[in-house]
């Protein structure tokens, strides 16, 4: 017969933590990290749009580039359509640029005139610009340009090939320069060869103070004695 525990024998119990000792926490599985939302917006989208994408000009740079090459004011709606941006955003950018140029004291300003926007030289710079136009642009044609202009003036309408033949050197580059300066212009084509013909312009007469080509001085007294006869006769 099995004897039970005596009265003085303590009953065995499961061990308990001593008072004051922290209880061990049961292990737990960590929650998986939250996946990033695919639809989370990028930071500062407006700044990215204003600056333009990589290799692409921003709105401000695009507006400045366009206004630098126009010869008449450009409307806000035209810029908005071209740049594919809201008209309000384009209008606000134009006004910001105009204010910045004024604040920085630039030699030019951006004005809204005749329903559009365009760059203009600042009023305080007028004396400098006038001096450049009246003195600097009188700038001295080269000897080659003067020779070419004289040939065109006395032989017009005349082709570039004929000018080169008279001068004895290729004159295509000089002819382009005179055309850009507004001293000569296209006068149609030669019927036989289809070559472009050139003549002097009204600006040429204005610069020389002439009313018409009939007031050009006689050329014969200025010709060298050894000039070929065919050129003398045609002149």
mmCIF file of C-alpha atoms in Angstrom:
data_model
loop_
_atom_site.group_PDB
_atom_site.id
_atom_site.type_symbol
_atom_site.label_atom_id
_atom_site.label_comp_id
_atom_site.label_asym_id
_atom_site.label_seq_id
_atom_site.Cartn_x
_atom_site.Cartn_y
_atom_site.Cartn_z
ATOM 1 C CA UNK A 1 0.000 0.000 0.000
ATOM 2 C CA UNK A 2 1.331 3.243 -0.963
ATOM 3 C CA UNK A 3 1.541 5.864 1.680
ATOM 4 C CA UNK A 4 0.496 9.417 0.914
ATOM 5 C CA UNK A 5 2.541 12.344 1.959
ATOM 6 C CA UNK A 6 2.802 13.027 5.619
ATOM 7 C CA UNK A 7 1.417 16.139 7.196
ATOM 8 C CA UNK A 8 4.854 17.730 7.372
ATOM 9 C CA UNK A 9 5.740 16.975 3.787
ATOM 10 C CA UNK A 10 5.158 20.007 1.559
ATOM 11 C CA UNK A 11 3.016 19.467 -1.447
ATOM 12 C CA UNK A 12 4.979 19.776 -4.623
ATOM 13 C CA UNK A 13 3.800 22.764 -6.681
ATOM 14 C CA UNK A 14 5.036 24.255 -9.934
ATOM 15 C CA UNK A 15 7.781 26.796 -9.337
ATOM 16 C CA UNK A 16 6.669 30.394 -9.233
ATOM 17 C CA UNK A 17 8.657 33.416 -10.057
ATOM 18 C CA UNK A 18 10.125 35.208 -7.164
ATOM 19 C CA UNK A 19 8.372 38.433 -6.333
ATOM 20 C CA UNK A 20 9.904 41.458 -7.914
ATOM 21 C CA UNK A 21 11.493 39.545 -10.792
ATOM 22 C CA UNK A 22 10.253 40.417 -14.280
ATOM 23 C CA UNK A 23 8.294 37.781 -15.955
ATOM 24 C CA UNK A 24 9.652 36.466 -19.207
ATOM 25 C CA UNK A 25 7.524 37.490 -22.153
ATOM 26 C CA UNK A 26 6.318 34.857 -24.473
ATOM 27 C CA UNK A 27 8.044 34.919 -27.815
ATOM 28 C CA UNK A 28 5.998 36.430 -30.679
ATOM 29 C CA UNK A 29 6.319 36.646 -34.415
ATOM 30 C CA UNK A 30 7.244 40.060 -35.746
ATOM 31 C CA UNK A 31 4.712 41.606 -38.070
ATOM 32 C CA UNK A 32 5.965 41.867 -41.667
ATOM 33 C CA UNK A 33 6.899 45.404 -42.708
ATOM 34 C CA UNK A 34 4.230 47.278 -44.589
ATOM 35 C CA UNK A 35 4.744 47.345 -48.310
ATOM 36 C CA UNK A 36 5.102 50.852 -49.752
ATOM 37 C CA UNK A 37 2.003 52.170 -51.415
ATOM 38 C CA UNK A 38 2.350 52.133 -55.160
ATOM 39 C CA UNK A 39 0.218 55.250 -55.463
ATOM 40 C CA UNK A 40 2.280 57.365 -53.071
ATOM 41 C CA UNK A 41 2.920 60.715 -54.795
ATOM 42 C CA UNK A 42 6.455 61.889 -55.428
ATOM 43 C CA UNK A 43 7.716 64.737 -53.321
ATOM 44 C CA UNK A 44 7.434 68.285 -54.671
ATOM 45 C CA UNK A 45 5.869 67.467 -58.067
ATOM 46 C CA UNK A 46 5.393 71.138 -58.854
ATOM 47 C CA UNK A 47 9.086 71.851 -58.476
ATOM 48 C CA UNK A 48 9.926 68.950 -60.749
ATOM 49 C CA UNK A 49 7.537 70.231 -63.397
ATOM 50 C CA UNK A 50 8.882 73.781 -63.149
ATOM 51 C CA UNK A 51 12.461 72.612 -63.488
ATOM 52 C CA UNK A 52 11.654 70.233 -66.352
ATOM 53 C CA UNK A 53 12.719 66.634 -66.710
ATOM 54 C CA UNK A 54 16.270 65.486 -67.154
ATOM 55 C CA UNK A 55 17.606 67.106 -70.305
ATOM 56 C CA UNK A 56 14.409 69.134 -70.733
ATOM 57 C CA UNK A 57 14.151 72.899 -70.136
ATOM 58 C CA UNK A 58 11.811 74.135 -67.440
ATOM 59 C CA UNK A 59 8.899 76.466 -68.012
ATOM 60 C CA UNK A 60 10.855 79.631 -67.231
ATOM 61 C CA UNK A 61 13.745 78.695 -69.509
ATOM 62 C CA UNK A 62 11.361 77.743 -72.325
ATOM 63 C CA UNK A 63 9.515 81.062 -72.122
ATOM 64 C CA UNK A 64 12.769 83.036 -72.132
ATOM 65 C CA UNK A 65 14.106 81.116 -75.138
ATOM 66 C CA UNK A 66 10.954 81.755 -77.172
ATOM 67 C CA UNK A 67 10.788 85.449 -76.313
ATOM 68 C CA UNK A 68 14.407 85.938 -77.348
ATOM 69 C CA UNK A 69 13.673 85.040 -80.981
ATOM 70 C CA UNK A 70 10.263 86.627 -81.595
ATOM 71 C CA UNK A 71 9.877 89.876 -83.551
ATOM 72 C CA UNK A 72 6.452 90.741 -82.149
ATOM 73 C CA UNK A 73 4.649 90.246 -78.819
ATOM 74 C CA UNK A 74 3.487 86.678 -78.110
ATOM 75 C CA UNK A 75 0.127 86.077 -76.428
ATOM 76 C CA UNK A 76 -0.127 84.050 -73.216
ATOM 77 C CA UNK A 77 -2.494 81.555 -74.842
ATOM 78 C CA UNK A 78 0.020 80.972 -77.649
ATOM 79 C CA UNK A 79 2.782 80.190 -75.165
ATOM 80 C CA UNK A 80 0.449 77.966 -73.142
ATOM 81 C CA UNK A 81 -0.525 75.940 -76.206
ATOM 82 C CA UNK A 82 3.045 75.649 -77.430
ATOM 83 C CA UNK A 83 4.425 74.578 -74.044
ATOM 84 C CA UNK A 84 1.346 72.483 -73.161
ATOM 85 C CA UNK A 85 0.893 74.177 -69.787
ATOM 86 C CA UNK A 86 -2.108 75.912 -68.192
ATOM 87 C CA UNK A 87 -2.545 79.505 -69.261
ATOM 88 C CA UNK A 88 -2.707 80.684 -65.653
ATOM 89 C CA UNK A 89 0.647 79.077 -64.879
ATOM 90 C CA UNK A 90 2.240 80.673 -67.955
ATOM 91 C CA UNK A 91 0.779 84.093 -67.086
ATOM 92 C CA UNK A 92 2.059 83.859 -63.496
ATOM 93 C CA UNK A 93 5.542 82.852 -64.705
ATOM 94 C CA UNK A 94 5.671 85.780 -67.135
ATOM 95 C CA UNK A 95 4.863 88.231 -64.363
ATOM 96 C CA UNK A 96 7.412 86.637 -62.045
ATOM 97 C CA UNK A 97 10.108 86.975 -64.704
ATOM 98 C CA UNK A 98 9.169 90.602 -65.401
ATOM 99 C CA UNK A 99 9.370 91.424 -61.686
ATOM 100 C CA UNK A 100 12.736 89.684 -61.319
ATOM 101 C CA UNK A 101 14.277 91.546 -64.267
ATOM 102 C CA UNK A 102 13.122 94.868 -62.802
ATOM 103 C CA UNK A 103 14.350 94.016 -59.309
ATOM 104 C CA UNK A 104 17.752 92.932 -60.631
ATOM 105 C CA UNK A 105 18.133 96.093 -62.729
ATOM 106 C CA UNK A 106 18.724 94.235 -65.981
ATOM 107 C CA UNK A 107 19.362 96.149 -69.215
ATOM 108 C CA UNK A 108 16.130 94.739 -70.599
ATOM 109 C CA UNK A 109 12.656 94.169 -69.283
ATOM 110 C CA UNK A 110 9.688 91.978 -70.115
ATOM 111 C CA UNK A 111 6.584 93.957 -71.065
ATOM 112 C CA UNK A 112 2.987 93.079 -71.815
ATOM 113 C CA UNK A 113 2.014 95.119 -74.882
ATOM 114 C CA UNK A 114 -0.477 94.722 -77.719
ATOM 115 C CA UNK A 115 -1.977 91.592 -76.150
ATOM 116 C CA UNK A 116 1.325 89.764 -75.790
ATOM 117 C CA UNK A 117 4.755 89.677 -74.147
ATOM 118 C CA UNK A 118 8.126 90.684 -75.521
ATOM 119 C CA UNK A 119 11.615 91.714 -74.371
ATOM 120 C CA UNK A 120 12.534 95.398 -74.663
ATOM 121 C CA UNK A 121 15.642 97.355 -73.740
ATOM 122 C CA UNK A 122 15.152 99.315 -70.538
ATOM 123 C CA UNK A 123 14.418 103.034 -70.854
ATOM 124 C CA UNK A 124 17.494 104.094 -68.876
ATOM 125 C CA UNK A 125 19.687 102.258 -71.401
ATOM 126 C CA UNK A 126 18.342 104.240 -74.377
ATOM 127 C CA UNK A 127 21.418 106.515 -74.721
ATOM 128 C CA UNK A 128 23.775 103.527 -74.862
ATOM 129 C CA UNK A 129 21.615 101.690 -77.396
ATOM 130 C CA UNK A 130 21.273 104.805 -79.545
ATOM 131 C CA UNK A 131 25.036 105.299 -79.537
ATOM 132 C CA UNK A 132 25.557 101.705 -80.612
ATOM 133 C CA UNK A 133 23.001 101.926 -83.416
ATOM 134 C CA UNK A 134 24.243 105.230 -84.798
ATOM 135 C CA UNK A 135 27.967 104.609 -84.361
ATOM 136 C CA UNK A 136 28.638 100.913 -83.898
ATOM 137 C CA UNK A 137 26.382 99.690 -86.692
ATOM 138 C CA UNK A 138 27.878 102.158 -89.146
ATOM 139 C CA UNK A 139 30.666 99.909 -88.661
ATOM 140 C CA UNK A 140 32.800 99.966 -91.211
ATOM 141 C CA UNK A 141 32.277 97.671 -94.071
ATOM 142 C CA UNK A 142 35.354 95.745 -95.046
ATOM 143 C CA UNK A 143 37.156 96.531 -98.262
ATOM 144 C CA UNK A 144 35.682 93.378 -99.808
ATOM 145 C CA UNK A 145 32.166 94.439 -98.795
ATOM 146 C CA UNK A 146 32.627 97.934 -100.240
ATOM 147 C CA UNK A 147 33.894 96.516 -103.528
ATOM 148 C CA UNK A 148 30.988 94.068 -103.725
ATOM 149 C CA UNK A 149 28.421 96.750 -102.887
ATOM 150 C CA UNK A 150 29.835 99.008 -105.576
ATOM 151 C CA UNK A 151 29.559 96.258 -108.189
ATOM 152 C CA UNK A 152 25.939 95.583 -107.250
ATOM 153 C CA UNK A 153 25.088 99.297 -107.196
ATOM 154 C CA UNK A 154 26.473 99.979 -110.681
ATOM 155 C CA UNK A 155 25.582 96.683 -112.344
ATOM 156 C CA UNK A 156 22.191 95.877 -110.794
ATOM 157 C CA UNK A 157 20.388 93.633 -111.196
ATOM 158 C CA UNK A 158 23.387 91.330 -111.103
ATOM 159 C CA UNK A 159 24.056 87.719 -110.133
ATOM 160 C CA UNK A 160 26.534 86.573 -107.543
ATOM 161 C CA UNK A 161 28.548 84.818 -110.225
ATOM 162 C CA UNK A 162 28.896 88.064 -112.156
ATOM 163 C CA UNK A 163 29.941 89.955 -109.030
ATOM 164 C CA UNK A 164 32.602 87.342 -108.360
ATOM 165 C CA UNK A 165 33.802 87.579 -111.958
ATOM 166 C CA UNK A 166 34.171 91.349 -111.742
ATOM 167 C CA UNK A 167 36.046 91.159 -108.427
ATOM 168 C CA UNK A 168 38.087 88.131 -109.396
ATOM 169 C CA UNK A 169 37.268 86.282 -106.150
ATOM 170 C CA UNK A 170 34.330 84.387 -104.733
ATOM 171 C CA UNK A 171 31.891 86.898 -103.254
ATOM 172 C CA UNK A 172 29.122 84.647 -101.915
ATOM 173 C CA UNK A 173 29.942 85.266 -98.251
ATOM 174 C CA UNK A 174 30.147 89.035 -98.720
ATOM 175 C CA UNK A 175 26.842 89.030 -100.613
ATOM 176 C CA UNK A 176 25.178 87.269 -97.677
ATOM 177 C CA UNK A 177 26.596 89.854 -95.281
ATOM 178 C CA UNK A 178 25.298 92.754 -97.378
ATOM 179 C CA UNK A 179 21.892 91.070 -97.580
ATOM 180 C CA UNK A 180 21.750 90.630 -93.788
ATOM 181 C CA UNK A 181 22.641 94.291 -93.325
ATOM 182 C CA UNK A 182 19.772 95.276 -95.578
ATOM 183 C CA UNK A 183 21.946 96.945 -98.214
ATOM 184 C CA UNK A 184 21.074 94.585 -101.070
ATOM 185 C CA UNK A 185 18.107 92.333 -101.798
ATOM 186 C CA UNK A 186 16.902 89.635 -104.176
ATOM 187 C CA UNK A 187 15.672 90.972 -107.510
ATOM 188 C CA UNK A 188 14.314 87.843 -109.176
ATOM 189 C CA UNK A 189 16.086 85.380 -111.440
ATOM 190 C CA UNK A 190 18.000 85.621 -114.671
ATOM 191 C CA UNK A 191 15.798 84.152 -117.460
ATOM 192 C CA UNK A 192 18.606 82.308 -119.248
ATOM 193 C CA UNK A 193 20.430 80.718 -116.311
ATOM 194 C CA UNK A 194 17.934 80.940 -113.452
ATOM 195 C CA UNK A 195 20.598 82.597 -111.285
ATOM 196 C CA UNK A 196 19.390 84.863 -108.497
ATOM 197 C CA UNK A 197 19.804 88.556 -109.201
ATOM 198 C CA UNK A 198 20.518 91.251 -106.646
ATOM 199 C CA UNK A 199 19.956 95.006 -106.386
ATOM 200 C CA UNK A 200 20.476 97.699 -103.793
ATOM 201 C CA UNK A 201 17.709 98.600 -101.335
ATOM 202 C CA UNK A 202 16.015 101.773 -100.184
ATOM 203 C CA UNK A 203 18.114 101.524 -97.040
ATOM 204 C CA UNK A 204 21.233 101.714 -99.229
ATOM 205 C CA UNK A 205 20.007 105.010 -100.725
ATOM 206 C CA UNK A 206 19.118 106.270 -97.252
ATOM 207 C CA UNK A 207 22.566 105.498 -95.870
ATOM 208 C CA UNK A 208 24.250 107.266 -98.793
ATOM 209 C CA UNK A 209 21.827 110.202 -98.688
ATOM 210 C CA UNK A 210 20.608 109.629 -102.258
ATOM 211 C CA UNK A 211 17.096 110.126 -103.627
ATOM 212 C CA UNK A 212 17.570 107.526 -106.366
ATOM 213 C CA UNK A 213 20.249 105.579 -108.193
ATOM 214 C CA UNK A 214 20.568 108.372 -110.749
ATOM 215 C CA UNK A 215 22.461 110.357 -108.116
ATOM 216 C CA UNK A 216 25.249 107.790 -107.917
ATOM 217 C CA UNK A 217 28.522 109.447 -108.956
ATOM 218 C CA UNK A 218 29.999 108.658 -112.339
ATOM 219 C CA UNK A 219 32.180 105.599 -112.025
ATOM 220 C CA UNK A 220 34.505 106.125 -115.001
ATOM 221 C CA UNK A 221 36.818 108.665 -113.312
ATOM 222 C CA UNK A 222 37.540 106.154 -110.539
ATOM 223 C CA UNK A 223 38.335 103.180 -112.772
ATOM 224 C CA UNK A 224 41.938 102.070 -113.241
ATOM 225 C CA UNK A 225 43.423 102.498 -116.701
ATOM 226 C CA UNK A 226 44.130 98.770 -117.144
ATOM 227 C CA UNK A 227 40.519 97.639 -116.555
ATOM 228 C CA UNK A 228 39.241 95.260 -119.281
ATOM 229 C CA UNK A 229 37.290 97.055 -121.997
ATOM 230 C CA UNK A 230 34.184 94.871 -121.694
ATOM 231 C CA UNK A 231 33.756 95.909 -118.058
ATOM 232 C CA UNK A 232 34.265 99.588 -118.881
ATOM 233 C CA UNK A 233 31.657 99.444 -121.655
ATOM 234 C CA UNK A 234 29.089 97.619 -119.557
ATOM 235 C CA UNK A 235 29.620 100.048 -116.707
#
